[in-house]
Amino acid sequence: MAKPLQVDDLWLERIAGLLNEMEFGSLNIVVHEGQIVQVERTERKRYELGAAGSTKSSGSSRASARPIRKAESR
């Protein structure tokens, strides 16, 4: 029988902090015997290729990034 999961405020703060810092990605929480023992974060950075084919990006400003896909108008 599975033990009930025990989550304290410290783990809730850690998880919320990791999620708040992430724009694209996933968070995997590993539980062993009813307790969180590990958190794995996979983050994706998306960059639009420029007209010259350059992939350079400073990555520091979210406002300068443009979405890869453009919405179609109907």
C-alpha atoms as one frame of an Amber mdcrd trajectory, in Angstrom:
protein
   0.000   0.000   0.000   1.328   3.452  -0.915   2.229   5.859   1.840   0.464
   9.237   1.716   2.648  11.971   0.232   4.133  14.348   2.806   4.799  17.854
   1.436   6.029  20.562   3.792   6.211  24.334   3.190   9.892  24.138   2.246
   9.156  21.806  -0.697   6.191  23.938  -1.769   8.448  27.024  -1.844  11.152
  25.151  -3.804   8.660  23.880  -6.372   6.951  27.279  -6.745  10.356  28.965
  -7.178  11.409  26.534  -9.901   8.116  26.988 -11.734   8.213  30.787 -11.479
  11.688  30.889 -13.057  10.631  28.717 -16.015   9.119  29.919 -19.286   9.158
  26.673 -21.315   9.893  23.251 -19.877   8.839  20.610 -17.415   9.263  19.801
 -13.739   9.496  16.167 -12.640   9.024  15.417  -8.923  10.471  12.133  -7.666
   8.772  10.546  -4.635  10.213   7.693  -2.556   8.231   6.103   0.277   5.791
   9.012   0.467   8.408  11.791   0.529   9.757  14.068  -2.188  13.416  13.177
  -2.668  14.306  14.877  -5.948  13.100  17.520  -8.387  14.265  17.461 -12.008
  13.813  20.533 -14.190  14.084  20.450 -17.972  14.009  23.930 -19.436  13.765
  24.892 -23.082  15.075  28.103 -24.602  13.440  29.069 -27.886  15.113  31.410
 -30.342  13.902  32.698 -33.685  16.390  32.437 -36.519  17.285  35.813 -38.009
  17.285  36.657 -41.725  21.058  35.999 -41.887  20.630  32.573 -40.286  22.323
  33.657 -37.067  21.296  31.902 -33.855  22.887  34.472 -31.558  20.716  35.691
 -28.731  21.594  37.333 -25.468  18.825  35.444 -23.679  18.612  38.240 -21.113
  15.510  40.009 -22.394  12.214  38.267 -22.791  10.652  41.315 -24.452  12.973
  41.130 -27.454  12.126  37.502 -28.244   9.464  36.886 -30.873   7.269  33.781
 -31.030   8.325  31.086 -33.480   4.825  30.570 -34.842   2.635  33.435 -35.918
  -1.105  33.251 -35.376  -3.182  32.970 -38.519  -5.908  35.569 -38.981  -9.299
  34.286 -40.018
